[in-house]
XYZ file of C-alpha atoms in Angstrom:
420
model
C 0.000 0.000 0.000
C 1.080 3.416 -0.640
C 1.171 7.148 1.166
C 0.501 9.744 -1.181
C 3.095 12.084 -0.629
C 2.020 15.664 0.629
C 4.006 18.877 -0.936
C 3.717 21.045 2.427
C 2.920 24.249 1.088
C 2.379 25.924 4.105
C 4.966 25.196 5.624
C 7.451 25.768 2.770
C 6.115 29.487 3.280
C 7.353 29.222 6.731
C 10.794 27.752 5.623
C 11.049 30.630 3.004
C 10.287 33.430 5.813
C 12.586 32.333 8.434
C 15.639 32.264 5.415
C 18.347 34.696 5.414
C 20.067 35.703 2.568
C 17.450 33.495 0.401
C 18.752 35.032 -3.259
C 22.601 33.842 -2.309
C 22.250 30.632 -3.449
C 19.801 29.771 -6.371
C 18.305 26.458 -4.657
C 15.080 25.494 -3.842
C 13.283 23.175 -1.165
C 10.310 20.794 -1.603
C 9.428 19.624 1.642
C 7.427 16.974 1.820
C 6.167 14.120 4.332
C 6.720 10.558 3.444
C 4.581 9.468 6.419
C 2.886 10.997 10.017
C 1.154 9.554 12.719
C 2.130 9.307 16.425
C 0.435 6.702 18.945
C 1.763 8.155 21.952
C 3.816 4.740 22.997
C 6.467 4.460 19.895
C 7.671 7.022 17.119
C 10.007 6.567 14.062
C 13.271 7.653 14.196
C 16.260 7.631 12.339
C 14.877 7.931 8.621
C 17.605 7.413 5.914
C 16.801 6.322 1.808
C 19.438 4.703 -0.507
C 18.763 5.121 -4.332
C 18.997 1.770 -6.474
C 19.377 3.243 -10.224
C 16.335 3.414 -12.230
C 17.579 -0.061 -14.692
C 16.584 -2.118 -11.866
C 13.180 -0.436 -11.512
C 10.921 -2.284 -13.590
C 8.139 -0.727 -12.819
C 9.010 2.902 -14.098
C 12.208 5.070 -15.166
C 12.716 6.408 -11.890
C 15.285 4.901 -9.356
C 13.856 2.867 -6.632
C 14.454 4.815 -3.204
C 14.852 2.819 -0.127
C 14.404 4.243 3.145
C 14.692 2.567 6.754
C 13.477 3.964 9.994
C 12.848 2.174 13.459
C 10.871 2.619 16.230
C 12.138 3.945 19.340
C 9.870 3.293 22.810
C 9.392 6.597 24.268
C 9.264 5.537 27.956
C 13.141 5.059 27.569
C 16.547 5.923 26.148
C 17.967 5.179 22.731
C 15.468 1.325 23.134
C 15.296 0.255 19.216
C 13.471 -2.182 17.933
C 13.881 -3.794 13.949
C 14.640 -1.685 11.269
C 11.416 -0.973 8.818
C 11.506 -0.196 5.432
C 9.948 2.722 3.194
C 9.864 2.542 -0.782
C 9.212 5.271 -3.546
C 9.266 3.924 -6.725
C 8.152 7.374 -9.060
C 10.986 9.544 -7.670
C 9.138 10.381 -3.973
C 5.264 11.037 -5.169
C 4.456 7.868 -3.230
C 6.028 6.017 -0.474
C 4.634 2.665 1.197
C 3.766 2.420 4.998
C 6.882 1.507 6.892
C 6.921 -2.627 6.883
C 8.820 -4.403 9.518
C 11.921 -5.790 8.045
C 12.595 -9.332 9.551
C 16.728 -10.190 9.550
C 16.804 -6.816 11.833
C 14.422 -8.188 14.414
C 16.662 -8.208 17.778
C 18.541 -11.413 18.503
C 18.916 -13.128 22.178
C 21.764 -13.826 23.733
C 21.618 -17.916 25.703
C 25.577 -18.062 26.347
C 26.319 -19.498 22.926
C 28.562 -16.225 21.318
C 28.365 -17.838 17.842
C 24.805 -18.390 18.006
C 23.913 -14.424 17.981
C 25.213 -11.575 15.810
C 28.251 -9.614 16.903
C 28.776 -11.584 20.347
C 31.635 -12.686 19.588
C 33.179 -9.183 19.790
C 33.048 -9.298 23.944
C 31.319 -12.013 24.907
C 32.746 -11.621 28.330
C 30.129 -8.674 28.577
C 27.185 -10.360 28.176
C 24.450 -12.541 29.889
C 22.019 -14.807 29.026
C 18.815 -12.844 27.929
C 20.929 -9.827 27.103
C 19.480 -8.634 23.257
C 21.141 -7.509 20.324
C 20.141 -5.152 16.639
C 21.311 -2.683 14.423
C 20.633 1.623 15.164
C 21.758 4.136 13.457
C 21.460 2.362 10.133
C 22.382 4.510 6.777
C 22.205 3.024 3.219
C 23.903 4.097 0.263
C 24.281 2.862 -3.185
C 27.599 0.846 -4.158
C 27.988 1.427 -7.516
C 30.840 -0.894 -8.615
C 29.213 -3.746 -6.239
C 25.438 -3.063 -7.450
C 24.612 -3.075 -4.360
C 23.024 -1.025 -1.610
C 25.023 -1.348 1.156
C 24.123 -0.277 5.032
C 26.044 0.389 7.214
C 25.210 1.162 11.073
C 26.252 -0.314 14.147
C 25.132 -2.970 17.160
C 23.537 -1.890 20.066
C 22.478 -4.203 23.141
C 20.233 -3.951 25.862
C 19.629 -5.836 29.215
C 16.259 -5.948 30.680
C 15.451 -3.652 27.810
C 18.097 -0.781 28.701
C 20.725 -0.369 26.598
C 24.055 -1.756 28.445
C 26.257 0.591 30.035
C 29.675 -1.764 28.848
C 28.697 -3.833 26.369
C 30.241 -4.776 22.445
C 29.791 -2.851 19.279
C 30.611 -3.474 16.642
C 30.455 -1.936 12.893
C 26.972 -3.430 10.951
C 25.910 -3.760 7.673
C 23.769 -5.252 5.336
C 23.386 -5.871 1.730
C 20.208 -5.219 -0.423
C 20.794 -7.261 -3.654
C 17.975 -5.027 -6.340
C 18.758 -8.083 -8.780
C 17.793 -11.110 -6.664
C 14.499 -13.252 -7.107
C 13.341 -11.437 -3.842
C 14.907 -8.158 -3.276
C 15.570 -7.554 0.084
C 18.648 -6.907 3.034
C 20.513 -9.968 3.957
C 20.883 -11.017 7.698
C 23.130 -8.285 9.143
C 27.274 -8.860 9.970
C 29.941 -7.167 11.783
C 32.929 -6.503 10.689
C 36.165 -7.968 11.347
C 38.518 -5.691 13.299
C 41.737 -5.061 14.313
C 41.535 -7.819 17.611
C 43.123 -3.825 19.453
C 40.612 -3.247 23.162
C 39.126 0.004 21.153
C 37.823 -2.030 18.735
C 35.318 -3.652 20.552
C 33.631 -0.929 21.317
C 33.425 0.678 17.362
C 30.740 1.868 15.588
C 30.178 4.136 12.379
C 26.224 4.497 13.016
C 24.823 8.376 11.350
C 27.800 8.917 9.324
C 27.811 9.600 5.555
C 30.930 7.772 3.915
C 32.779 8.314 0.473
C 33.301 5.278 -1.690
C 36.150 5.930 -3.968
C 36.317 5.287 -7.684
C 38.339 1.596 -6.977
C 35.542 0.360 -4.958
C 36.809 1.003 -1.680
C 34.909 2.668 0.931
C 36.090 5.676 3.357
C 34.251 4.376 6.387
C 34.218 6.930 9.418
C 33.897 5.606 12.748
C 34.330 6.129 16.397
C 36.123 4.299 19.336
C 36.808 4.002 22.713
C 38.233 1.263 25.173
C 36.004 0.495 27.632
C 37.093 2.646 30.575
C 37.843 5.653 28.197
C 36.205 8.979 28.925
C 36.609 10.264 25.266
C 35.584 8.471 21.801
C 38.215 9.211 19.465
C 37.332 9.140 15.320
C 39.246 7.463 12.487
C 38.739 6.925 9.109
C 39.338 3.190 8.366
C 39.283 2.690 4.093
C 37.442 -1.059 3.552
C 36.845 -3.108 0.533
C 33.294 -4.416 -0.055
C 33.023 -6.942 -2.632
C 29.502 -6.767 -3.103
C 28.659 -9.330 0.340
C 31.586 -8.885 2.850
C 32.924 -5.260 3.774
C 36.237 -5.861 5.089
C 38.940 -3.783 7.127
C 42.187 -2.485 4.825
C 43.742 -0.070 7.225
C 42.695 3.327 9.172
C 44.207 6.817 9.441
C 45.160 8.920 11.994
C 42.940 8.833 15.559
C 41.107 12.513 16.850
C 39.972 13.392 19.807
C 39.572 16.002 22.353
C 39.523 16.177 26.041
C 35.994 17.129 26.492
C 33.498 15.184 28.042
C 32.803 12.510 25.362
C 35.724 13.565 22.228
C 34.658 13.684 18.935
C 32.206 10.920 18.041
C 29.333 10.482 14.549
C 31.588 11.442 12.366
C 30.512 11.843 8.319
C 32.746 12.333 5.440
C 32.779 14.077 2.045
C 34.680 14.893 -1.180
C 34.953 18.264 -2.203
C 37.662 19.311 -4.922
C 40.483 17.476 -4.397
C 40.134 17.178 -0.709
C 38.261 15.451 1.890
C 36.087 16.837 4.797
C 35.286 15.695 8.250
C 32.781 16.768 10.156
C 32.267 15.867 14.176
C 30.180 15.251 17.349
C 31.244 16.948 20.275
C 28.986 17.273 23.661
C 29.539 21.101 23.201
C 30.895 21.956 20.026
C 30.785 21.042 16.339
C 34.129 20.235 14.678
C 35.484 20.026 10.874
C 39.232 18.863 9.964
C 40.623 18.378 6.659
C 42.496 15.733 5.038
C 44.182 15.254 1.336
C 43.688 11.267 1.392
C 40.789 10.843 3.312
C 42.439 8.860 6.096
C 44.939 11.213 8.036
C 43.555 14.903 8.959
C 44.319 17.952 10.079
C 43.440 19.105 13.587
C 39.749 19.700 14.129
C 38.361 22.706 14.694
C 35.025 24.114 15.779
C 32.454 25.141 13.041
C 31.915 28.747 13.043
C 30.065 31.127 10.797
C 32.239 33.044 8.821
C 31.839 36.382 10.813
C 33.899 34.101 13.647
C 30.825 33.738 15.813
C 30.382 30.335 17.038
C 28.141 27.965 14.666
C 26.074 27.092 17.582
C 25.774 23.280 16.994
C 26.750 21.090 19.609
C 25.694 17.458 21.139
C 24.096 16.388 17.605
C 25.088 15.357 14.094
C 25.887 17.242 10.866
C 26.199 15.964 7.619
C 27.391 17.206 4.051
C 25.639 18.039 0.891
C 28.657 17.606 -1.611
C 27.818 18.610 -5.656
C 29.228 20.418 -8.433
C 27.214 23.393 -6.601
C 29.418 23.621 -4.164
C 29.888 22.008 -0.479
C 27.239 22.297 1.769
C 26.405 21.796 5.690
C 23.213 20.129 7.307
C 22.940 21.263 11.003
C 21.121 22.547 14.058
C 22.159 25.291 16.537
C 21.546 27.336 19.050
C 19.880 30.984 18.717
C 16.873 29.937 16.238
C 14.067 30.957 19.095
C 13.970 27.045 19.817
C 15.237 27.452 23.649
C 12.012 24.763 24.017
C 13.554 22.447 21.980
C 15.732 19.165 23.180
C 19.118 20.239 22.976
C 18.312 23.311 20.216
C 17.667 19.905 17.615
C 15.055 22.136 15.174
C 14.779 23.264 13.011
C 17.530 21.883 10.707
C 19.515 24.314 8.338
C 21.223 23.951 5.486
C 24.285 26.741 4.595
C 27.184 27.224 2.429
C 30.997 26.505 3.401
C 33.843 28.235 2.988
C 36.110 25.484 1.987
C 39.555 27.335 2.401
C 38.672 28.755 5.627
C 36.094 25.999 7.114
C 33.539 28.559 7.841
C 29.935 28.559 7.360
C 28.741 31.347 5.274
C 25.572 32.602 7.217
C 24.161 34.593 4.070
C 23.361 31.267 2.052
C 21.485 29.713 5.879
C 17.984 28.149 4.886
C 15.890 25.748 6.935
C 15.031 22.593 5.570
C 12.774 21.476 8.261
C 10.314 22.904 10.354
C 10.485 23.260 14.212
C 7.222 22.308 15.345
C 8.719 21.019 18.819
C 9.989 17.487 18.024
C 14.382 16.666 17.664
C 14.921 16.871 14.125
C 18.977 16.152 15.038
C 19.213 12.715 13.433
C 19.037 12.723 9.618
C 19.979 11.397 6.456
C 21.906 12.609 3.184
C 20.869 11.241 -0.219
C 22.808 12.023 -3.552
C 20.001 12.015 -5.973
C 21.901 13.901 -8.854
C 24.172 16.281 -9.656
C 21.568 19.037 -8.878
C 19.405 17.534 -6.543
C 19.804 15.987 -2.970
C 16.924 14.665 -0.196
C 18.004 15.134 3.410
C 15.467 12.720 5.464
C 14.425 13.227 9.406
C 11.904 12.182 11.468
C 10.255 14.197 14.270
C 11.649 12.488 17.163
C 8.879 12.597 19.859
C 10.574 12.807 23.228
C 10.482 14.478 25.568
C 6.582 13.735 25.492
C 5.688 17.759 25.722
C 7.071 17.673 21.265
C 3.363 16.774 20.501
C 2.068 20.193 22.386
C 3.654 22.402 19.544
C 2.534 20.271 16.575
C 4.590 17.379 15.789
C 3.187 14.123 14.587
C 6.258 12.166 14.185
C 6.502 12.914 10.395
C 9.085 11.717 8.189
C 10.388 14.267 6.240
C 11.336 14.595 2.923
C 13.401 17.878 2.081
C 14.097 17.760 -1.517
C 17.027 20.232 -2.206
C 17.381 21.349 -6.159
C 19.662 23.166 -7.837
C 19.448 24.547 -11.744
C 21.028 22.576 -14.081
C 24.503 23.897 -15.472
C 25.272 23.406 -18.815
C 27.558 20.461 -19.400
């Protein structure tokens, strides 16, 4: 069954009003929901789409977009259940209702480490009745694979909290568009460096760059188990088209500030790579000319040298021929009633010489209507077009009083054409 998509009108007038400097850069926004609905007990979270090219859409000319979400129960903190699955199939008009997707249903641990998905990392850890699945989950198109290929990481809980030392490891799937039955294989970890950090590693909410050979620039952040600080790295892997393996990693960053630098995402722009960071109170961005060693991060700012404002959430990068954009929140948006200043989310410009935003070019994407909107999703659509995907993220429980619904949102960002 399929969800009409809605073209918000309304509240594109909204996004248009609270722009600055809206004639600096020539894009447009089509927001649109891809689903809404909140029961009061559960709400989606984490919505991210993967495009399979449009030859293996038989139905149409259009790509076949494929976009997971979970459900998250509201009564406690970061308690997943199995990834579901969204599909658009005429370029985002429709989507189907979110359907359950069964190798992601959580896995119990009885004391048998082989028996149960990324045990094996720390079995030591565990208990029987402790339970395992994937968060954070972000598919992308491989091209040279034909394959979409997710990547997340493992999260466990005990007595349905998530464990305070417990493994993680670095998960992914496959979705094969040219099988018999289409669909995402039974989740793996990846083999690691056998190094105490790594077995507690994860790469979940990060964008990654897969270079022209194949091989995939994987971010991902680490910590041994007593640590105070996650540091990031940038390990390169080779994925085959079933098994994403470890090749080596670059240089480690971190900070000494309450949890380091942590969700990291990667980009391309030019003939340099950009890394963008988590940190409990500030953004970061280094820069690197291989994608695996980098410079020394430093905090996002607007390029007046006032302080971005993002901090304690995820940005990601909008990468194109355009130029090289920013997704974020921040502080100073009249959203002091918002969790952790997480709406609405912005788009802007970057300086790529001097690692600034340019505040001129800031738009929002997404509305503020009470709800998180701090995890999200990049997808590459074109060389003029890109989607950035977030859910309305209903706690704390007082989101629904200012008019969230738990949406999924689509923000459709287009740019004109330049000749070729």
């Amino acid at each position: 069954m399929r969800t009409a998509t809605v073209l918000v009108t309304a509240l594109l007038a909204t996004v248009s009003t609270h722009a600055t400097g809206h004639a600096a850069e020539p894009f447009t926004i089509e927001l649109q929901k891809a689903s809404s609905g909140f029961d009061g007990k559960f709400c989606w979270v984490h919505a991210r789409a993967g495009l399979v090219p449009a030859k293996h859409n038989a139905g149409g000319d259009n790509p076949i977009a494929v976009m997971t979400t979970q459900k998250l129960m509201l009564t406690g903190s970061d308690v997943f259940y199995a990834l579901n699955q969204l599909t658009s199939i005429d370029d985002g008009v429709t989507w189907t209702k979110p359907q359950r997707l069964e190798p992601f249903a959580r896995q119990t641990f009885q004391g048998v480490a082989s028996d149960v998905t990324g045990a094996e990392i720390a079995p030591e850890l565990l208990q029987a009745g402790d339970q395992t699945t994937v968060c954070d989950f972000v598919p992308k198109w491989h091209a040279p694979s034909e394959r979409l290929l997710g990547i997340g990481h493992s999260v466990w809980y005990r007595n349905n909290k998530v464990m305070h030392r417990r493994p993680r490891g670095i998960a992914y799937s496959v979705y094969n568009p040219t099988a018999k039955n289409p669909g995402w294989d039974t989740w793996k970890c990846m083999d690691l460096p056998d190094e105490p950090r790594f077995k507690n590693a994860g790469s979940g909410s990060q964008q990654r760059w897969d270079l022209p050979n194949g091989d995939v620039l994987l971010p991902v952040y680490l910590k041994e188990a007593e640590a105070k600080q996650y540091a990031t790295i940038v390990i390169r892997c080779q994925f085959d088209g079933t098994t994403l393996k470890y090749l080596e990693h670059g240089n480690s960053l971190s900070i000494p500030v309450k949890r380091g630098l942590y969700e990291p995402s990667v980009t391309k722009f030019g003939d340099e790579f950009f890394l963008t960071l988590r940190n409990d109170d500030h953004g970061y961005v280094a820069r690197s000319k291989d994608g695996l060693h980098f410079e020394t991060p430093i905090k996002w700012t607007f390029d007046d040298g006032q302080d971005l404002g993002n901090y304690n959430t995820q940005q990601h990068w909008i990468s194109n021929r355009h130029g090289l954009y920013l997704v974020y929140t921040r502080k100073g948006a009249d959203n002091d009633h918002v969790f952790r200043h997480r709406a609405p989310l912005f788009i802007a410009k970057v300086d790529p010489v001097k690692l600034q935003v340019i505040r001129e070019t800031e738009r929002v994407l997404a509305p503020e209507r009470g709800a998180r909107l701090g995890n999200f999703g990049i997808t590459d659509v074109s060389p003029d077009e890109a989607w950035v995907t977030v859910t309305e993220w209903m706690q704390p429980a007082t989101a629904a009083s200012h008019g969230s619904d738990n949406t999924i949102w689509v923000a459709r960002v287009k740019w004109p054409a330049k000749n070729k």
